[in-house]
Structure formats: C-alpha cells, structure tokens
mmCIF file of C-alpha atoms in Angstrom:
data_model
loop_
_atom_site.group_PDB
_atom_site.id
_atom_site.type_symbol
_atom_site.label_atom_id
_atom_site.label_comp_id
_atom_site.label_asym_id
_atom_site.label_seq_id
_atom_site.Cartn_x
_atom_site.Cartn_y
_atom_site.Cartn_z
ATOM 1 C CA MET S 90 11.743 -4.017 -17.053
ATOM 2 C CA PRO S 91 11.706 -7.579 -15.289
ATOM 3 C CA LYS S 92 10.770 -7.930 -11.659
ATOM 4 C CA SER S 93 13.908 -7.478 -9.442
ATOM 5 C CA LYS S 94 13.779 -8.949 -5.733
ATOM 6 C CA SER S 95 15.561 -7.665 -2.798
ATOM 7 C CA PRO S 96 18.194 -11.309 -1.790
ATOM 8 C CA ALA S 97 15.775 -11.231 1.977
ATOM 9 C CA GLN S 98 12.272 -12.897 -0.832
ATOM 10 C CA LYS S 99 12.838 -16.437 0.408
ATOM 11 C CA ILE S 100 9.429 -17.757 1.045
ATOM 12 C CA SER S 101 8.300 -19.130 4.868
ATOM 13 C CA SER S 102 4.992 -20.183 5.689
ATOM 14 C CA GLY S 103 5.964 -19.155 9.339
ATOM 15 C CA ILE S 104 5.869 -15.918 9.035
ATOM 16 C CA PRO S 105 2.764 -14.190 8.229
ATOM 17 C CA ARG S 106 3.199 -11.422 5.070
ATOM 18 C CA ALA S 107 1.539 -8.700 3.814
ATOM 19 C CA LEU S 108 1.783 -7.164 -0.115
ATOM 20 C CA ILE S 109 1.891 -3.662 -0.600
ATOM 21 C CA PHE S 110 0.987 -2.013 -3.608
ATOM 22 C CA SER S 111 2.252 0.718 -4.484
ATOM 23 C CA PRO S 112 1.746 2.387 -7.836
ATOM 24 C CA HIS S 113 4.958 5.062 -7.786
ATOM 25 C CA PRO S 114 8.135 4.756 -5.591
ATOM 26 C CA ASP S 115 7.304 6.947 -1.838
ATOM 27 C CA ASP S 116 4.112 5.233 -1.724
ATOM 28 C CA GLU S 117 5.159 2.338 0.096
ATOM 29 C CA CYS S 118 6.292 5.411 2.293
ATOM 30 C CA ILE S 119 3.241 7.497 2.784
ATOM 31 C CA ILE S 120 0.806 4.682 3.756
ATOM 32 C CA GLY S 121 2.962 2.820 5.334
ATOM 33 C CA ALA S 122 2.124 3.245 9.143
ATOM 34 C CA LEU S 123 0.047 0.201 9.651
ATOM 35 C CA PRO S 124 2.894 -1.833 7.474
ATOM 36 C CA LEU S 125 5.561 -0.752 9.836
ATOM 37 C CA ARG S 126 4.031 -1.757 12.755
ATOM 38 C CA LEU S 127 3.510 -4.961 11.090
ATOM 39 C CA LEU S 128 7.157 -5.341 11.090
ATOM 40 C CA ARG S 129 8.176 -3.658 14.265
ATOM 41 C CA GLU S 130 5.363 -5.038 16.396
ATOM 42 C CA SER S 131 4.212 -8.189 14.733
ATOM 43 C CA LYS S 132 7.141 -9.344 13.709
ATOM 44 C CA TRP S 133 5.484 -9.971 9.898
ATOM 45 C CA ARG S 134 7.411 -9.696 6.756
ATOM 46 C CA ILE S 135 6.555 -6.491 4.784
ATOM 47 C CA VAL S 136 6.764 -6.692 0.521
ATOM 48 C CA ASN S 137 6.796 -3.603 -1.053
ATOM 49 C CA ILE S 138 5.744 -4.279 -4.909
ATOM 50 C CA ALA S 139 6.778 -1.330 -7.224
ATOM 51 C CA VAL S 140 4.132 -1.815 -9.580
ATOM 52 C CA THR S 141 5.421 1.107 -11.935
ATOM 53 C CA LEU S 142 8.904 3.141 -11.456
ATOM 54 C CA GLY S 143 6.985 6.563 -12.264
ATOM 55 C CA SER S 144 6.008 7.921 -16.008
ATOM 56 C CA LYS S 145 9.914 9.453 -16.840
ATOM 57 C CA ARG S 146 11.770 6.765 -17.937
ATOM 58 C CA GLU S 147 14.949 8.714 -17.386
ATOM 59 C CA ARG S 148 14.419 8.636 -13.845
ATOM 60 C CA GLN S 149 13.109 5.102 -13.798
ATOM 61 C CA PRO S 150 16.665 3.917 -12.636
ATOM 62 C CA ALA S 151 17.307 6.751 -10.212
ATOM 63 C CA ARG S 152 13.952 5.858 -8.534
ATOM 64 C CA LEU S 153 14.386 2.103 -8.430
ATOM 65 C CA ARG S 154 18.097 3.064 -6.337
ATOM 66 C CA GLU S 155 15.852 5.710 -4.105
ATOM 67 C CA LEU S 156 12.986 2.766 -3.713
ATOM 68 C CA GLN S 157 15.202 0.470 -2.211
ATOM 69 C CA ASN S 158 16.959 2.486 -0.115
ATOM 70 C CA ALA S 159 13.754 3.591 1.049
ATOM 71 C CA CYS S 160 13.426 -0.255 1.776
ATOM 72 C CA ASN S 161 16.392 -1.117 3.200
ATOM 73 C CA PHE S 162 15.589 1.854 5.630
ATOM 74 C CA LEU S 163 12.421 0.884 6.682
ATOM 75 C CA GLY S 164 13.371 -3.296 6.465
ATOM 76 C CA PHE S 165 10.570 -4.070 3.911
ATOM 77 C CA ASP S 166 10.902 -6.228 1.291
ATOM 78 C CA LEU S 167 11.389 -5.293 -2.396
ATOM 79 C CA ILE S 168 9.335 -6.552 -5.863
ATOM 80 C CA ALA S 169 9.510 -4.312 -8.964
ATOM 81 C CA THR S 170 7.197 -5.006 -11.250
ATOM 82 C CA ALA S 171 7.870 -1.912 -13.242
ATOM 83 C CA PHE S 172 4.842 -2.003 -15.537
ATOM 84 C CA GLU S 173 4.270 1.117 -18.071
ATOM 85 C CA LYS S 174 0.692 2.889 -18.011
ATOM 86 C CA VAL S 175 -1.336 1.387 -15.099
ATOM 87 C CA ASN S 176 -4.655 2.756 -15.599
ATOM 88 C CA LEU S 177 -7.909 2.470 -16.245
ATOM 89 C CA GLU S 178 -7.035 3.683 -20.442
ATOM 90 C CA THR S 179 -5.116 0.397 -20.511
ATOM 91 C CA ARG S 180 -7.458 -1.922 -19.484
ATOM 92 C CA MET S 181 -9.757 -0.604 -21.474
ATOM 93 C CA LYS S 182 -7.716 0.320 -25.382
ATOM 94 C CA ASN S 183 -4.976 -2.309 -24.253
ATOM 95 C CA PRO S 184 -6.113 -5.564 -23.295
ATOM 96 C CA ALA S 185 -3.545 -7.484 -24.401
ATOM 97 C CA GLN S 186 -0.725 -5.256 -22.176
ATOM 98 C CA TRP S 187 -3.050 -5.441 -19.074
ATOM 99 C CA ARG S 188 -3.501 -9.272 -19.330
ATOM 100 C CA TRP S 189 -0.113 -9.540 -19.077
ATOM 101 C CA ALA S 190 0.324 -7.176 -16.454
ATOM 102 C CA VAL S 191 -2.431 -8.927 -14.082
ATOM 103 C CA LYS S 192 -0.983 -12.668 -15.174
ATOM 104 C CA THR S 193 2.064 -10.913 -13.521
ATOM 105 C CA VAL S 194 0.518 -9.341 -9.966
ATOM 106 C CA SER S 195 -1.408 -13.156 -10.094
ATOM 107 C CA GLU S 196 1.322 -15.132 -10.292
ATOM 108 C CA ILE S 197 3.003 -13.158 -7.347
ATOM 109 C CA LEU S 198 -0.182 -13.397 -5.229
ATOM 110 C CA ALA S 199 0.057 -17.408 -5.789
ATOM 111 C CA GLU S 200 3.831 -17.670 -4.800
ATOM 112 C CA GLN S 201 3.669 -14.717 -1.602
ATOM 113 C CA LYS S 202 0.720 -16.199 -0.043
ATOM 114 C CA PRO S 203 -0.147 -13.236 1.547
ATOM 115 C CA ARG S 204 -2.679 -12.817 4.994
ATOM 116 C CA ALA S 205 -2.970 -8.732 4.141
ATOM 117 C CA ILE S 206 -2.891 -6.998 0.939
ATOM 118 C CA PHE S 207 -2.719 -2.811 0.500
ATOM 119 C CA LEU S 208 -4.012 -1.143 -1.955
ATOM 120 C CA PRO S 209 -5.266 2.557 -3.101
ATOM 121 C CA ASN S 210 -8.825 2.643 -3.127
ATOM 122 C CA LYS S 211 -10.638 2.695 -6.273
ATOM 123 C CA GLU S 212 -11.212 6.807 -6.122
ATOM 124 C CA ASP S 213 -7.529 7.660 -5.079
ATOM 125 C CA VAL S 214 -7.670 10.083 -7.870
ATOM 126 C CA HIS S 215 -4.882 9.838 -10.014
ATOM 127 C CA PRO S 216 -4.665 8.282 -12.819
ATOM 128 C CA ALA S 217 -1.633 4.957 -11.317
ATOM 129 C CA HIS S 218 -3.352 4.653 -8.296
ATOM 130 C CA ILE S 219 -7.170 3.680 -9.608
ATOM 131 C CA GLY S 220 -5.425 2.033 -12.187
ATOM 132 C CA THR S 221 -3.033 -0.543 -9.583
ATOM 133 C CA HIS S 222 -6.304 -0.763 -7.517
ATOM 134 C CA PHE S 223 -8.145 -2.388 -10.651
ATOM 135 C CA LEU S 224 -5.125 -3.784 -11.546
ATOM 136 C CA VAL S 225 -4.869 -6.183 -8.215
ATOM 137 C CA LEU S 226 -8.472 -7.080 -7.757
ATOM 138 C CA ASP S 227 -8.125 -8.517 -11.476
ATOM 139 C CA ALA S 228 -5.499 -10.434 -10.743
ATOM 140 C CA LEU S 229 -7.104 -11.867 -7.226
ATOM 141 C CA LYS S 230 -9.984 -13.389 -10.235
ATOM 142 C CA ARG S 231 -7.648 -15.358 -11.808
ATOM 143 C CA LEU S 232 -6.793 -17.210 -8.148
ATOM 144 C CA PRO S 233 -8.955 -20.140 -7.284
ATOM 145 C CA GLY S 234 -11.310 -19.532 -5.339
ATOM 146 C CA LYS S 235 -9.865 -21.122 -1.763
ATOM 147 C CA PHE S 236 -7.214 -17.775 -1.681
ATOM 148 C CA ASP S 237 -8.411 -15.161 0.663
ATOM 149 C CA CYS S 238 -7.150 -12.880 2.680
ATOM 150 C CA LEU S 239 -7.423 -8.838 4.190
ATOM 151 C CA ILE S 240 -7.850 -6.250 1.717
ATOM 152 C CA VAL S 241 -6.698 -3.022 3.191
ATOM 153 C CA GLU S 242 -7.553 0.244 1.199
ATOM 154 C CA THR S 243 -5.632 3.329 1.815
ATOM 155 C CA GLU S 244 -6.260 6.908 0.743
ATOM 156 C CA PHE S 245 -3.734 9.883 -0.411
ATOM 157 C CA TRP S 246 -5.135 11.442 -3.235
ATOM 158 C CA GLY S 247 -8.702 10.378 -2.972
ATOM 159 C CA GLN S 248 -10.333 10.269 0.670
ATOM 160 C CA MET S 249 -12.806 7.366 1.624
ATOM 161 C CA GLU S 250 -15.993 8.318 3.115
ATOM 162 C CA ASN S 251 -16.679 4.323 3.745
ATOM 163 C CA ALA S 252 -13.330 3.978 5.286
ATOM 164 C CA ASN S 253 -13.305 1.919 8.601
ATOM 165 C CA LEU S 254 -10.011 2.120 10.646
ATOM 166 C CA LEU S 255 -7.655 4.415 11.932
ATOM 167 C CA VAL S 256 -4.321 3.631 12.985
ATOM 168 C CA GLU S 257 -1.729 5.588 15.462
ATOM 169 C CA SER S 258 0.948 6.254 15.174
ATOM 170 C CA LYS S 259 4.399 7.066 17.857
ATOM 171 C CA ALA S 260 6.657 9.458 17.068
ATOM 172 C CA ASP S 261 9.351 7.486 16.497
ATOM 173 C CA ASP S 262 7.659 5.376 13.155
ATOM 174 C CA VAL S 263 6.649 8.887 11.957
ATOM 175 C CA ALA S 264 10.103 9.996 11.967
ATOM 176 C CA ASP S 265 11.495 6.811 10.862
ATOM 177 C CA LEU S 266 8.276 7.430 7.717
ATOM 178 C CA VAL S 267 9.390 10.843 7.284
ATOM 179 C CA ALA S 268 13.615 9.661 6.806
ATOM 180 C CA ALA S 269 12.327 6.646 4.056
ATOM 181 C CA LEU S 270 10.441 9.624 2.492
ATOM 182 C CA SER S 271 13.838 11.206 2.225
ATOM 183 C CA PHE S 272 15.604 8.573 0.068
ATOM 184 C CA HIS S 273 13.093 9.647 -2.974
ATOM 185 C CA ALA S 274 14.972 12.759 -3.386
ATOM 186 C CA GLY S 275 14.180 13.990 -7.103
ATOM 187 C CA GLU S 276 10.320 13.632 -5.947
ATOM 188 C CA ILE S 277 10.958 15.855 -2.715
ATOM 189 C CA LYS S 278 13.089 17.923 -4.454
ATOM 190 C CA ARG S 279 10.074 18.966 -6.371
ATOM 191 C CA ASN S 280 8.129 19.169 -3.705
ATOM 192 C CA PRO S 281 8.790 18.522 -0.448
ATOM 193 C CA TYR S 282 6.219 16.086 0.791
ATOM 194 C CA HIS S 283 8.187 14.649 3.158
ATOM 195 C CA ALA S 284 8.190 17.252 5.647
ATOM 196 C CA ARG S 285 4.054 17.513 5.318
ATOM 197 C CA LEU S 286 3.766 13.411 6.010
ATOM 198 C CA PRO S 287 3.232 14.362 10.172
ATOM 199 C CA GLY S 288 1.063 17.590 9.811
ATOM 200 C CA TRP S 289 -1.717 14.998 7.027
ATOM 201 C CA MET S 290 -1.207 12.403 9.619
ATOM 202 C CA LEU S 291 -2.373 14.689 12.000
ATOM 203 C CA ASP S 292 -5.164 15.800 9.806
ATOM 204 C CA ASN S 293 -5.850 12.059 9.955
ATOM 205 C CA VAL S 294 -6.977 11.664 13.369
ATOM 206 C CA ARG S 295 -8.910 15.269 13.279
ATOM 207 C CA ARG S 296 -11.280 13.554 10.364
ATOM 208 C CA GLY S 297 -10.852 10.236 11.612
ATOM 209 C CA ALA S 298 -12.165 11.075 14.807
ATOM 210 C CA GLU S 299 -15.787 11.714 12.754
ATOM 211 C CA LEU S 300 -15.298 9.095 10.307
ATOM 212 C CA ILE S 301 -14.662 6.106 11.971
ATOM 213 C CA GLY S 302 -15.625 7.138 15.780
ATOM 214 C CA GLY S 303 -19.178 8.310 14.971
ATOM 215 C CA ARG S 304 -20.103 11.799 14.343
ATOM 216 C CA GLY S 305 -20.409 13.317 18.633
ATOM 217 C CA GLY S 306 -17.924 10.386 19.741
ATOM 218 C CA ALA S 307 -15.328 10.934 21.242
ATOM 219 C CA ALA S 308 -11.785 11.410 19.470
ATOM 220 C CA PRO S 309 -8.941 9.238 19.883
ATOM 221 C CA ASP S 310 -5.986 10.530 21.970
ATOM 222 C CA PHE S 311 -3.592 9.979 19.230
ATOM 223 C CA VAL S 312 -1.368 12.499 17.802
ATOM 224 C CA PHE S 313 -1.223 10.788 14.356
ATOM 225 C CA GLY S 314 -2.804 7.777 12.663
ATOM 226 C CA THR S 315 -3.877 7.015 8.884
ATOM 227 C CA ILE S 316 -6.998 5.763 7.447
ATOM 228 C CA TYR S 317 -7.139 2.706 5.813
ATOM 229 C CA ARG S 318 -9.697 0.170 4.662
ATOM 230 C CA LEU S 319 -10.484 -2.891 5.952
ATOM 231 C CA GLN S 320 -12.170 -5.400 3.775
ATOM 232 C CA LYS S 321 -12.388 -9.505 3.034
ATOM 233 C CA TRP S 322 -11.408 -11.287 -0.371
ATOM 234 C CA ARG S 323 -13.287 -14.169 -0.141
ATOM 235 C CA GLY S 324 -15.291 -16.991 -2.948
ATOM 236 C CA GLY S 325 -13.610 -14.591 -5.753
ATOM 237 C CA LYS S 326 -15.327 -11.459 -4.135
ATOM 238 C CA LEU S 327 -14.632 -8.441 -2.081
ATOM 239 C CA GLN S 328 -16.733 -9.253 1.341
ATOM 240 C CA GLN S 329 -17.279 -5.558 3.682
ATOM 241 C CA LEU S 330 -16.106 -5.738 7.124
ATOM 242 C CA PRO S 331 -17.387 -4.117 10.054
ATOM 243 C CA GLY S 332 -13.161 -2.667 10.587
ATOM 244 C CA GLY S 333 -10.976 -2.078 13.288
ATOM 245 C CA GLY S 334 -12.077 1.392 14.488
ATOM 246 C CA PHE S 335 -9.080 3.096 16.205
ATOM 247 C CA LEU S 336 -6.511 1.014 16.981
ATOM 248 C CA SER S 337 -3.593 2.586 19.601
ATOM 249 C CA ALA S 338 -0.123 2.559 19.837
ATOM 250 C CA LYS S 339 -0.927 0.076 22.608
ATOM 251 C CA GLN S 340 -2.323 -2.647 20.790
ATOM 252 C CA ASN S 341 -0.793 -5.268 18.543
ATOM 253 C CA PRO S 342 -2.033 -4.564 14.991
ATOM 254 C CA ALA S 343 -1.700 -8.589 13.400
ATOM 255 C CA LYS S 344 -5.039 -9.012 16.037
ATOM 256 C CA LEU S 345 -7.030 -7.293 13.073
ATOM 257 C CA PHE S 346 -5.763 -9.724 11.134
ATOM 258 C CA CYS S 347 -6.825 -13.038 13.110
#
C-alpha cells in the first residue's frame, strides 16, 4: 500500500519534529505521553509513521480510518507506510522485501529531518515491535554520516532493564491518550486496553522510581508516568546517554533534546 500523508505534511525547518515509528495502529497512543507533551508544551511537530496496519488485511482499511481519527484527535500528523510482515524472519529470509522497506523509511527520515525518533526497544517481545526496531536502525545506517538525532526507545510488551527516563503525564493528558485509544474501536472491542492504560502508567511510576531513580532513592511525586530510553544517533551508530532521569510535568520536555 502506498504512503498516505496527512494534509499538514509541509516540511518546515523552523519547527522541531519527532517521528513515532508505530508497529501497529494504537501504539502511537500507548507510548505517546512524551510526544504529546512535546506537541503541547514545546510546540513540536509530531509525525506518526504507521509501519503496519496489522496482519489482518480485511481490517486494514478500517484500522487506517481509526488511526487517522486518533491522530487527528491528538494533533499528530500521519504517514502510513503499511508494510507487511515487519519482523526478523522477513529481514533474514526475504532481503528484497526488507531492502524496499528500509529504503522507504530512509527516504522518510531524509525528508522529515527529525530531531527525535521514537521506536520500540529491540526486546519488546512482539515480532512486529522488534522488526520495527531493526527496520528503523537499518534505515538510519543508509543515511549520510552527518545525520544525527535523539533516539527514544519505548516499551510495552517487553520492559527495558536499562531505561533511563521516566516522564510524568498530567491527568488531562492521560485522559486524552485514553480517548485517542478509544478511536481504535476494532482493537479495544477484543481487548479494552484503553481502560487499562492509566493503570499501566501508574505502575510505570512504581517501577521507574527504582529502575531510573536508583534502588533506595526517593520516588518522584508522580501519579502517571511512561518509561523510555534516551540514546543518540551520531556518526552512523547509537551512542549511550546518561538519560533524563525524572521529567516532571513542571519541566519543559524540549530540554531533553537540547
């Protein structure tokens, strides 16, 4: 399926932008706490890249409509690449298909010139999440060596042991993420995970207090939070960063990307 761009996709060099590489429609909402804050508080442009529209072809047109509605609600732009079988098996056994996907993603990166990229961590359990991780990294390797940006790894199915950032969300933002997830009607019909998102974000604070703040350290006074891992892409490779620690709702999230 060809790329589908929202009408607002004119590139402006004066506005920082972040790209979310979402393995499925709905991932943009689940891990969208920091992108939403960048949009609302720092006036960044957020572009969701729909890597797939799910594995059920009969559902893909409906999922695209649901995704567009969710992105419109949050204020995210949308590019739907709608690849098929984005996983390590395709990477190993179907190199022609994989090269085409990598080339497409590298062209998007070159065009968009993002300051930050959100993508699943390489141990996020679901094959499409892991495949998306390697798809984006392979695409980055095709770009000129001078290309650099921040890499923000996300988690949902598989937790990161070496995460380095816990981001607070206000209750209003959480409510809007839940509302955006509700547009993915076909998915929440089989599993009402939109209703469970606040509970997941509550538990992120419990876990992040020790994982990121250090064992025995003082916990942040957050209610809702999302865990990420910050790294830097520079010189054609990933570079480790010390991370942002705790980012409260009182802090401008753009400070992470200075």
